[in-house]
Amino acid sequence: MYRFFLFQLLVGILGGYIASKKGRNPLFWGLVCFILPLMVLVIGILPPLLKSGKTRQCPYCGKVLRESDTECKYCGKEMPINLVQCRACGSFVPEKDYCMQCHRKLKS
Ligand SMILES: [Zn+2]
Ligand SMILES: [Zn+2]
């Protein structure tokens, strides 16, 4: 029992570490991997979340793309040139008055 606890702890730390590398919530994933050690495989497979400068989110389907992609490989839509990060939900959305993800005002 005690050994298994140690194993869980290690996997939890590993999961949290992978999560933070991928721009995901390390606390959440650390806990998930601690409770369900197999979840470390899931976080290992999951694509990285938005990381400034490297990836961005498709404003149409929400998938994560490379910064350099000019069109979304998932939904095929062309990427708008000016993307801004919504302060309310954190999505990268076309520079308009309102965020098309959460519909909150983008500009104050
Ligand atoms: Zn898309
Ligand atoms: Zn938003």
Coordinates of C-alpha atoms in Angstrom, one line a residue, residues 22-23 48-52 55-57 64 85 90-92:
K22 CA 2.4 21.8 -22.3
G23 CA 1.0 25.0 -20.8
P48 CA 0.2 21.4 -25.9
L49 CA -2.0 24.3 -25.1
L50 CA -1.3 27.9 -26.2
K51 CA 2.2 28.9 -25.5
S52 CA 3.0 32.4 -26.4
T55 CA 1.2 27.9 -30.9
R56 CA -2.1 29.5 -31.1
Q57 CA -5.7 28.5 -31.0
V64 CA -4.2 24.3 -31.2
Q85 CA -5.8 37.3 -26.7
G90 CA -7.7 33.6 -22.9
S91 CA -8.6 32.5 -26.4
F92 CA -6.9 34.0 -29.4

